[in-house]
Coordinates of N, CA and C in Angstrom, one line a residue:
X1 N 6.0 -20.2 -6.1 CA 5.1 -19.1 -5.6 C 6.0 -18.0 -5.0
X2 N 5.8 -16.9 -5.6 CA 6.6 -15.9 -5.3 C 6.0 -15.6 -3.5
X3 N 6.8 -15.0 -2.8 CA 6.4 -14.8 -1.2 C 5.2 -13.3 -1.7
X4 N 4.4 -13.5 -1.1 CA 2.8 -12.5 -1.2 C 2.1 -12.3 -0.2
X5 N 1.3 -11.3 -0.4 CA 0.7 -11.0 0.9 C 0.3 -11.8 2.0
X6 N 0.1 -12.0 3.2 CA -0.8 -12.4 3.6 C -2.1 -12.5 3.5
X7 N -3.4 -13.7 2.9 CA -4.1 -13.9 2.3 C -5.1 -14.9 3.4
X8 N -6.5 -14.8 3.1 CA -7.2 -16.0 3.6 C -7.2 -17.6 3.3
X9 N -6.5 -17.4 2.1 CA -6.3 -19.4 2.1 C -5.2 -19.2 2.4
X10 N -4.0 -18.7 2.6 CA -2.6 -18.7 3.1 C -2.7 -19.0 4.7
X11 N -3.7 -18.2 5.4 CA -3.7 -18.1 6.2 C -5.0 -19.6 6.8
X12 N -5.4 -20.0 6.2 CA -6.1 -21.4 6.5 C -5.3 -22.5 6.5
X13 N -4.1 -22.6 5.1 CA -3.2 -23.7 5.3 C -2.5 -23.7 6.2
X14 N -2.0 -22.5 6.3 CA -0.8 -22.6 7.8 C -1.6 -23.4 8.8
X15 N -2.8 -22.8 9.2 CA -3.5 -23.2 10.3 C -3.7 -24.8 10.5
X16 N -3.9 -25.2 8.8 CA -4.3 -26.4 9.4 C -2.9 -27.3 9.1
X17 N -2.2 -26.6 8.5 CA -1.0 -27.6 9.0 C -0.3 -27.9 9.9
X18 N -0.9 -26.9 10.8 CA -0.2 -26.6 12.5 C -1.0 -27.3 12.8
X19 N -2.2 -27.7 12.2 CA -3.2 -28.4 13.4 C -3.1 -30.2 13.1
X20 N -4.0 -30.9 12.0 CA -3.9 -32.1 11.4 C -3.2 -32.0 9.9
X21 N -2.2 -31.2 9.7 CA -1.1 -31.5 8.5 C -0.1 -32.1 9.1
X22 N 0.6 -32.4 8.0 CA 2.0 -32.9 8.3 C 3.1 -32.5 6.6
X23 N 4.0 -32.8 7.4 CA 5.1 -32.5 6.1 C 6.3 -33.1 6.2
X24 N 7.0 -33.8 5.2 CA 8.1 -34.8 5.7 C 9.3 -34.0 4.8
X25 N 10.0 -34.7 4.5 CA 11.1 -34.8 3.7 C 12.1 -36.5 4.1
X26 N 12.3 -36.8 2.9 CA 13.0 -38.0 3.5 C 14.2 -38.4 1.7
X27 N 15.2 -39.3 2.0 CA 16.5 -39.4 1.1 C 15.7 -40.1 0.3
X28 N 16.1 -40.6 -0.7 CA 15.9 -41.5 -1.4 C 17.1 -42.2 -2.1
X29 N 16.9 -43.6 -3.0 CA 17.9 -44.1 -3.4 C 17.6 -44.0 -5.4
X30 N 16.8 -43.5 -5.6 CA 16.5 -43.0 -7.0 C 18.0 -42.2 -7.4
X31 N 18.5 -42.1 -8.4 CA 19.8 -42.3 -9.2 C 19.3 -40.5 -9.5
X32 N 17.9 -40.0 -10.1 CA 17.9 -38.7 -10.2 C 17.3 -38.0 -9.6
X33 N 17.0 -38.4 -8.4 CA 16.7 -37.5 -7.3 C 16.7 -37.9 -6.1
X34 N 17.4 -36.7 -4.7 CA 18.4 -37.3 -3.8 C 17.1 -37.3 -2.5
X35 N 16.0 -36.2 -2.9 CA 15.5 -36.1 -1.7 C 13.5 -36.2 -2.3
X36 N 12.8 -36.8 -1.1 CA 11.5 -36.2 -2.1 C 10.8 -35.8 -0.8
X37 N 10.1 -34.8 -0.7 CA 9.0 -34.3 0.5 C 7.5 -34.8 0.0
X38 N 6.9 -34.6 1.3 CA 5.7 -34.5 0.9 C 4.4 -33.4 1.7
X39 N 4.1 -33.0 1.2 CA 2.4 -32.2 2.6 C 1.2 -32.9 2.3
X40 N 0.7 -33.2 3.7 CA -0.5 -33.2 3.4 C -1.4 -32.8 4.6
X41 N -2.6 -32.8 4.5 CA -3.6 -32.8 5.6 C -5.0 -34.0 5.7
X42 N -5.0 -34.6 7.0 CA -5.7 -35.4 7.3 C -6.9 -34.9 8.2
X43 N -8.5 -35.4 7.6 CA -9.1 -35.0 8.2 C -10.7 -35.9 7.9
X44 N -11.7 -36.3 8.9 CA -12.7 -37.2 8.5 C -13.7 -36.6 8.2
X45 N -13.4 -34.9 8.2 CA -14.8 -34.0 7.4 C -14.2 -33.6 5.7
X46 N -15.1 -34.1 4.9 CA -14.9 -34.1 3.8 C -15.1 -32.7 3.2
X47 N -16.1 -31.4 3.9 CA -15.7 -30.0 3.5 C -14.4 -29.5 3.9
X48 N -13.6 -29.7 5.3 CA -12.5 -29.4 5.5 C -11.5 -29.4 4.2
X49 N -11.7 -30.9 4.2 CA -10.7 -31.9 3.1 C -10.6 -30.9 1.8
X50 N -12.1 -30.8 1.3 CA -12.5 -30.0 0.2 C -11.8 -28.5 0.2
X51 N -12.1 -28.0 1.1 CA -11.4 -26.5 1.4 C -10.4 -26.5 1.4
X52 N -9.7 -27.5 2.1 CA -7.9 -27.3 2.2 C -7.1 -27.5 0.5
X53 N -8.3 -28.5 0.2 CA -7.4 -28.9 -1.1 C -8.0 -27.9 -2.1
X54 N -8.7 -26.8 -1.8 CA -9.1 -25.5 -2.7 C -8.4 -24.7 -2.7
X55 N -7.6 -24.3 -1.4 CA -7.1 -22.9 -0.9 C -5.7 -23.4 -1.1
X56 N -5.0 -24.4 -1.2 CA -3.7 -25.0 -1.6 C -3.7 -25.1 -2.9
X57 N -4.5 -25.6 -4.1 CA -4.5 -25.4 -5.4 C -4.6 -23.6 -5.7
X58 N -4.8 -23.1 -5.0 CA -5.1 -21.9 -5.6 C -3.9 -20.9 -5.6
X59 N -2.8 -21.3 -4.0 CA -1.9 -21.0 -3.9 C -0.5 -21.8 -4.4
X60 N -0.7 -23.0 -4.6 CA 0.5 -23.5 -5.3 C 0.2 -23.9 -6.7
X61 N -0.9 -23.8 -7.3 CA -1.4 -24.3 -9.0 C -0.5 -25.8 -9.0
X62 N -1.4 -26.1 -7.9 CA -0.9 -27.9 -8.3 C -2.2 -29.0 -7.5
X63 N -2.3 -30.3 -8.1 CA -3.9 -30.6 -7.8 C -3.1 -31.7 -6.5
X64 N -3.7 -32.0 -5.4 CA -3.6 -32.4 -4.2 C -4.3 -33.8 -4.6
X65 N -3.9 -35.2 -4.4 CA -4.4 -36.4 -4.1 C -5.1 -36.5 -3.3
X66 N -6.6 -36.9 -3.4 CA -7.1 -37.9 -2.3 C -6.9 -39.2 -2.0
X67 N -6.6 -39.4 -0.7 CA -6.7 -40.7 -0.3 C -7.8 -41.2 0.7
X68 N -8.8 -42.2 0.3 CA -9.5 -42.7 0.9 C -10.5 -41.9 1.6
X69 N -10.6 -40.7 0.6 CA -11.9 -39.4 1.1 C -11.7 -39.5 3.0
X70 N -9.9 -39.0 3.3 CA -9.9 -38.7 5.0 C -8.2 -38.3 5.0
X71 N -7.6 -37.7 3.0 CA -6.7 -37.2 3.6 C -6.0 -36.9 2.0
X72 N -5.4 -35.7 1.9 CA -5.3 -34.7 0.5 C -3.4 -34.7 0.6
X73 N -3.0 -34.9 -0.4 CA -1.4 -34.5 -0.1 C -0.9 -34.2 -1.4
X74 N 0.1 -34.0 -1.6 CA 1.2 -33.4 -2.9 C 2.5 -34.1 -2.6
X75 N 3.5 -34.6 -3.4 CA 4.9 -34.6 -3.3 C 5.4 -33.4 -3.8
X76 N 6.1 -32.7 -3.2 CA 6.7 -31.1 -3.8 C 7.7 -30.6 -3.0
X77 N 9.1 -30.9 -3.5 CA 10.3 -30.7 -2.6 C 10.0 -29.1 -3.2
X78 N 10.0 -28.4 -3.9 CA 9.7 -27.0 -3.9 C 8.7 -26.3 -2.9
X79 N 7.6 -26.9 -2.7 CA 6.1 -26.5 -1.5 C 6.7 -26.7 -0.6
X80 N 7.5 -27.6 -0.5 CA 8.0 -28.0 1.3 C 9.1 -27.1 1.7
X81 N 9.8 -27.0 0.7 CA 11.2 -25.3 1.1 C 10.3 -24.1 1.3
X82 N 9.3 -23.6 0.1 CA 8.7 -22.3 0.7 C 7.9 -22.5 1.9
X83 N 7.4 -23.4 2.2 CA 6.9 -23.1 3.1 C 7.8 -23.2 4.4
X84 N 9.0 -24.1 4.9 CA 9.4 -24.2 5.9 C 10.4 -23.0 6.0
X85 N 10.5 -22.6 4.8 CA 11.7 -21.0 5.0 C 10.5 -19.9 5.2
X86 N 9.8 -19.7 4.9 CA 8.6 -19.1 5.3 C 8.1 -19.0 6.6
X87 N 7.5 -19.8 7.2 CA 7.1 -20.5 8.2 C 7.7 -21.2 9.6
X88 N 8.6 -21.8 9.1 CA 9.6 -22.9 9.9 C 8.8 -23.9 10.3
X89 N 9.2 -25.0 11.4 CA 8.5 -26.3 11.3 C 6.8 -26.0 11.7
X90 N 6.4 -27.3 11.4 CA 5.1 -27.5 11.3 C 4.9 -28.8 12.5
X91 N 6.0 -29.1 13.3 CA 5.8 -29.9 14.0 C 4.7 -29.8 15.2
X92 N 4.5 -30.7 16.0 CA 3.5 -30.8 16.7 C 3.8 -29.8 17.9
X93 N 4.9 -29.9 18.8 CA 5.8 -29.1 19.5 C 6.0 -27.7 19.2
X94 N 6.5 -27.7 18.2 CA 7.4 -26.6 17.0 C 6.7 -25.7 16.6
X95 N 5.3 -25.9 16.0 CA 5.1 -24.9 15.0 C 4.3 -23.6 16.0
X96 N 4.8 -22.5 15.3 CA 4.6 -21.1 15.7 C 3.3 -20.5 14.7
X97 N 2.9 -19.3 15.5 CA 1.9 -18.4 14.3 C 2.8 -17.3 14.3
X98 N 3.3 -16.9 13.0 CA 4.4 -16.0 12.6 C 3.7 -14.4 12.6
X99 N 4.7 -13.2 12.8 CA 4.0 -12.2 13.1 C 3.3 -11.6 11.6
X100 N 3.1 -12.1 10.5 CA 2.5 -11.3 9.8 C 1.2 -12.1 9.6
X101 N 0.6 -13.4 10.9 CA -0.7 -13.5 10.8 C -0.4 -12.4 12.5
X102 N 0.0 -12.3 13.4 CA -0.1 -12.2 14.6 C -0.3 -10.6 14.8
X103 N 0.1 -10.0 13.9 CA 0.1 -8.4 13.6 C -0.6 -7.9 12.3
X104 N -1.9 -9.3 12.2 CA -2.7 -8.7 10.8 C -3.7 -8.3 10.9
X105 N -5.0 -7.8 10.4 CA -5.9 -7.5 10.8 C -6.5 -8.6 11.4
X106 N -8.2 -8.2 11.7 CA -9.4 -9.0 12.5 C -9.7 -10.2 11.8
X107 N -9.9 -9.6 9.8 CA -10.4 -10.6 9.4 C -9.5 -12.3 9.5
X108 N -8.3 -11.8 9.3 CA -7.1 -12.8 8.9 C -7.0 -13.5 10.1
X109 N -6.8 -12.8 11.3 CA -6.6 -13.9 13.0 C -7.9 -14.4 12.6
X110 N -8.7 -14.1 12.2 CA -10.1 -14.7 12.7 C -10.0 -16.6 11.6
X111 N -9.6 -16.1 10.4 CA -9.6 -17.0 9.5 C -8.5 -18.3 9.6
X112 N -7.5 -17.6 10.6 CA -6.2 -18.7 10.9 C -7.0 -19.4 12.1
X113 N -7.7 -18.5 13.3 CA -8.4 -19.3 14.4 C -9.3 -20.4 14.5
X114 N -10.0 -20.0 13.2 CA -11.2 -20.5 13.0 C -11.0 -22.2 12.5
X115 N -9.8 -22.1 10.9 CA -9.1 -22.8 10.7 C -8.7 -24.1 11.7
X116 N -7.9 -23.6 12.5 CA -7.1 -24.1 13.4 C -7.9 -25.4 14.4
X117 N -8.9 -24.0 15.1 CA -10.0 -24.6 15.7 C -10.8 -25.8 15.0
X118 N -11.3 -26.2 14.3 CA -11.5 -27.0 13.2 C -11.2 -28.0 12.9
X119 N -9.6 -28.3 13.4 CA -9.0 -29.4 13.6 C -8.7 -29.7 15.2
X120 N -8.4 -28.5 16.1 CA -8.0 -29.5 17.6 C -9.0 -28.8 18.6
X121 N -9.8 -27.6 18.4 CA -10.5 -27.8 19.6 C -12.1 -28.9 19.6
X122 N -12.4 -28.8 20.7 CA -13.7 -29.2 20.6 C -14.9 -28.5 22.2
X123 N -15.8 -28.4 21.4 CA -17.1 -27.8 22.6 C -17.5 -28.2 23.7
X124 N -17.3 -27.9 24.2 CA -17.9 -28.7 25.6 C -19.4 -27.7 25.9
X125 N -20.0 -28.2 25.1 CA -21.6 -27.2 25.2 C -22.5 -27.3 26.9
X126 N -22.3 -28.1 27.5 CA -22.4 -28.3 28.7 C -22.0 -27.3 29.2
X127 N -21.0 -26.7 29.1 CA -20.0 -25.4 30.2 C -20.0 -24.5 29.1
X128 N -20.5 -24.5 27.6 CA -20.5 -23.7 26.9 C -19.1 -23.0 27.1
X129 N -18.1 -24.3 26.8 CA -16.4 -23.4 26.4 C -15.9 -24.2 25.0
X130 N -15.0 -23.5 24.9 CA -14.5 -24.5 23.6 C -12.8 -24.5 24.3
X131 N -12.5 -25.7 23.8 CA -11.1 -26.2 24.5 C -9.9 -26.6 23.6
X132 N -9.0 -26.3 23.4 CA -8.1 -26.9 23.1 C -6.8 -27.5 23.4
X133 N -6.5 -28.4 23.2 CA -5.5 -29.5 23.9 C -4.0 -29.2 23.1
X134 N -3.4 -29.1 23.3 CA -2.2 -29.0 22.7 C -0.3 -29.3 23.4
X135 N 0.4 -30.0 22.6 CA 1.9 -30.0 23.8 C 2.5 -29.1 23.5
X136 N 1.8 -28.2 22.5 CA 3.0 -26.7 22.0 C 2.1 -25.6 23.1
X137 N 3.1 -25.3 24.0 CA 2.6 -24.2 24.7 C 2.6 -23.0 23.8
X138 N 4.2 -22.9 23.7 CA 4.3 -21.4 23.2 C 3.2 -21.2 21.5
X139 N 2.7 -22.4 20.7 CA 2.0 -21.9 20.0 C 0.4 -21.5 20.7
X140 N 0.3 -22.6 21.5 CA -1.1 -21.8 22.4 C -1.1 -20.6 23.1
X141 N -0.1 -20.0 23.3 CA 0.3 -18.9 23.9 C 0.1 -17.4 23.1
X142 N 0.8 -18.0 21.5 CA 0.7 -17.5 20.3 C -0.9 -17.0 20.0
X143 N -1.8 -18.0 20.2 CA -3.0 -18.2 19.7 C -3.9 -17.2 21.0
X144 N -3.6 -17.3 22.6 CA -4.0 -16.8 23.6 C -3.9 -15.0 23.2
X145 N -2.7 -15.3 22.6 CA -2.3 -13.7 22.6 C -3.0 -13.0 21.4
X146 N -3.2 -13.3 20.3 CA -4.3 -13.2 18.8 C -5.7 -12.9 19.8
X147 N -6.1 -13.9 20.7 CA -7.3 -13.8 21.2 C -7.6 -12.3 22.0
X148 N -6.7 -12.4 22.5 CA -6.9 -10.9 23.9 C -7.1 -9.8 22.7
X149 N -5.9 -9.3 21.5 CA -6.1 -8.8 20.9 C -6.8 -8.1 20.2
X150 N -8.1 -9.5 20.2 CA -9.7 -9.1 19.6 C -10.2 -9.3 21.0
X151 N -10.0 -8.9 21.6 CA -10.7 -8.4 23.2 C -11.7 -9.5 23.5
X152 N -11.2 -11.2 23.1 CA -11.8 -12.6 23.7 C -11.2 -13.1 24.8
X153 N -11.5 -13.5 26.0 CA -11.1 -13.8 26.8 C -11.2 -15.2 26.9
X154 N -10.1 -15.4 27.3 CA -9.3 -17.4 27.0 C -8.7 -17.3 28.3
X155 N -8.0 -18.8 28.8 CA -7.1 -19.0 29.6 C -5.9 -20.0 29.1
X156 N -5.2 -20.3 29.6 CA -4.1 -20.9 29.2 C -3.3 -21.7 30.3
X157 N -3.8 -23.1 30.7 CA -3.3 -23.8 31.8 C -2.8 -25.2 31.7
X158 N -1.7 -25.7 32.8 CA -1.1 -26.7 32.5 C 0.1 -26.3 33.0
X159 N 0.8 -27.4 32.6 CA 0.9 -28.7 32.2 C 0.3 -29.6 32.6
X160 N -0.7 -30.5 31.6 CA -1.1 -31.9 32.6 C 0.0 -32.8 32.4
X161 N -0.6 -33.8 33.3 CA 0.2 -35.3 33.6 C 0.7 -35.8 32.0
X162 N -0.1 -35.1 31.4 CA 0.5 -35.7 29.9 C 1.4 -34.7 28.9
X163 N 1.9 -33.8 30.2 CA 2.9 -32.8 29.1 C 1.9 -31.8 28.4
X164 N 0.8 -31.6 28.1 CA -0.2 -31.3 27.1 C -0.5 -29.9 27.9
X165 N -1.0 -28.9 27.5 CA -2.0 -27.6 28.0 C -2.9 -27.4 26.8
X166 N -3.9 -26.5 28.5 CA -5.8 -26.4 27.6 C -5.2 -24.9 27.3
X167 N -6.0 -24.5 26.0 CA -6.3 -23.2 25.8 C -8.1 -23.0 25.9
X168 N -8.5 -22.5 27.1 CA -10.2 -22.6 27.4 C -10.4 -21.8 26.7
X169 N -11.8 -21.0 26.3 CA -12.5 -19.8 25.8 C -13.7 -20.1 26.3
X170 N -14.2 -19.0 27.4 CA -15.5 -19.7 27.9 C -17.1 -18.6 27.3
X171 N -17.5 -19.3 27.7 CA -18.9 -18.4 27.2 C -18.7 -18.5 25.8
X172 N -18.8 -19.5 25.1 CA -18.2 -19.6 23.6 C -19.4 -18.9 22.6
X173 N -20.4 -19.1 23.0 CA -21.7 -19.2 22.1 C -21.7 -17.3 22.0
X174 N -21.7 -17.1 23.1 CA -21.7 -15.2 22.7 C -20.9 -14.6 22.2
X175 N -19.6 -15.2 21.5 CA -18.9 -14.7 21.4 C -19.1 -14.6 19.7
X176 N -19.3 -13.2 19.2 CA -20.0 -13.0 17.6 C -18.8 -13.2 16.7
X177 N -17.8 -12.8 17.0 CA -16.5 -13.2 16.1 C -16.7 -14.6 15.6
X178 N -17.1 -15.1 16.5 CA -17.2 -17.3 15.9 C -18.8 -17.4 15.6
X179 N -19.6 -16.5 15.2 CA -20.9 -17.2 15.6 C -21.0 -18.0 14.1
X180 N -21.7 -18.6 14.2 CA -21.7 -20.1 13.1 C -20.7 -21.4 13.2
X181 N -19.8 -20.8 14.1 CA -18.5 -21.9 14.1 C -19.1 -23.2 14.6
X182 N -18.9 -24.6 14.4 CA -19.4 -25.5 14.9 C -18.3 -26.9 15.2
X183 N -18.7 -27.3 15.4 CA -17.4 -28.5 16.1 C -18.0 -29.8 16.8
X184 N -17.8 -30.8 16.4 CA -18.6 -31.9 17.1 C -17.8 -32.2 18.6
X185 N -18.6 -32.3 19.5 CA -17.7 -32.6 21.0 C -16.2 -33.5 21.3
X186 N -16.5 -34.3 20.8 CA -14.9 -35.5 20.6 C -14.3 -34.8 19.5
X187 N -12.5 -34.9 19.7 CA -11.7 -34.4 18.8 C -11.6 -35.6 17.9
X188 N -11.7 -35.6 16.5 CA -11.1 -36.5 16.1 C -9.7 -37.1 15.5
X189 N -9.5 -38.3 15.9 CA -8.0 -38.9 15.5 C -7.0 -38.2 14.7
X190 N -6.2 -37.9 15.0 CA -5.2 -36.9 14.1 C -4.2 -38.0 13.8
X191 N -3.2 -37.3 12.9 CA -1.6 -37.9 12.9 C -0.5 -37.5 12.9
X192 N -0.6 -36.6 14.2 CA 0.5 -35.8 14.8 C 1.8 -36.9 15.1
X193 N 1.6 -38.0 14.9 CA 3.1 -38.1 15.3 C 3.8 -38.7 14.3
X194 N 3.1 -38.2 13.1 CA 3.7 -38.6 11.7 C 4.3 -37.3 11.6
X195 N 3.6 -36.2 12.3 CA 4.5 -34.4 11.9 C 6.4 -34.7 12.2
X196 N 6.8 -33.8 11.8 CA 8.1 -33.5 11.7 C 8.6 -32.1 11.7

């Protein structure tokens, strides 16, 4: 894939690889090939699943494995160089929102946020905020700073006892940039510590 515009499913994958993807690379002892990668994304909603593995076939014309209808992947030591020369890591710590989502229009922040959100925030409809948990400050910081930009007001606090910071957004429900967004209250199980 030649490097291209910034795009709506370009800008969904990033999101959810920063959020419940992962991407490896590891040696091998095979005689004709030294290294094999792999990406994938894990998740226990089956339209997520569905979308990621739409908006990745469309951008790399290659068909994504299901496993066990809760998680889509490819082997592709090619997918895994453009994207990490592209991008850089995807780790749990590590990964950044690069400035041509960070300096793109409304619609595109909206579609990497939304994304994102999807996999690690969750609602606390009680306080009517939506929350997310994260040990990458500076990408929540990244994500705080997207927000102000569309004139949404978030906070950004921490560290707790567990190394981790919230990114809040309160008064979630009025806020019309998200209206339809939905989220079940518990985050569900990720496999962040398979990222790299």
């Amino acid at each position: 894939m030649e490097k291209e515009e910034m795009s709506p499913e370009l800008a969904r994958v990033h999101a959810h690889l920063c959020g419940d993807g992962s991407s490896c690379i590891w040696k091998t002892k095979e005689k004709d090939r030294k290294f094999r990668a792999v990406i994938g994304y894990y998740n226990k909603n089956q339209k997520l699943l569905d979308k990621f593995r739409s908006d990745f076939s469309k951008l790399f014309e290659v068909k994504m494995k299901m496993r066990e209808n809760k998680e889509v992947c490819v082997k592709s030591i090619r997918i895994f160089t453009e994207l990490r020369e592209r991008f850089g890591d995807f780790g749990s710590r590590k990964w950044r929102i690069p400035l041509e989502i960070k300096e793109a229009n409304k619609e595109l922040k909206l579609e990497w946020m939304t994304a994102f959100f999807e996999d690690e925030a969750y609602h606390e409809k009680r306080y009517n905020r939506l929350k997310t948990k994260s040990v990458n400050y500076n990408g929540l910081k990244d994500i705080k700073e997207m927000l102000s930009s569309l004139n949404i007001e978030c906070s950004l606090t921490g560290p707790n006892c567990d190394s981790s910071f919230y990114l809040t957004i309160p008064k979630f429900d009025l806020i019309r940039d998200f209206e339809g967004f939905t989220k079940e209250p518990a985050r569900q199980a990720s496999r962040k510590a398979l990222k790299v």
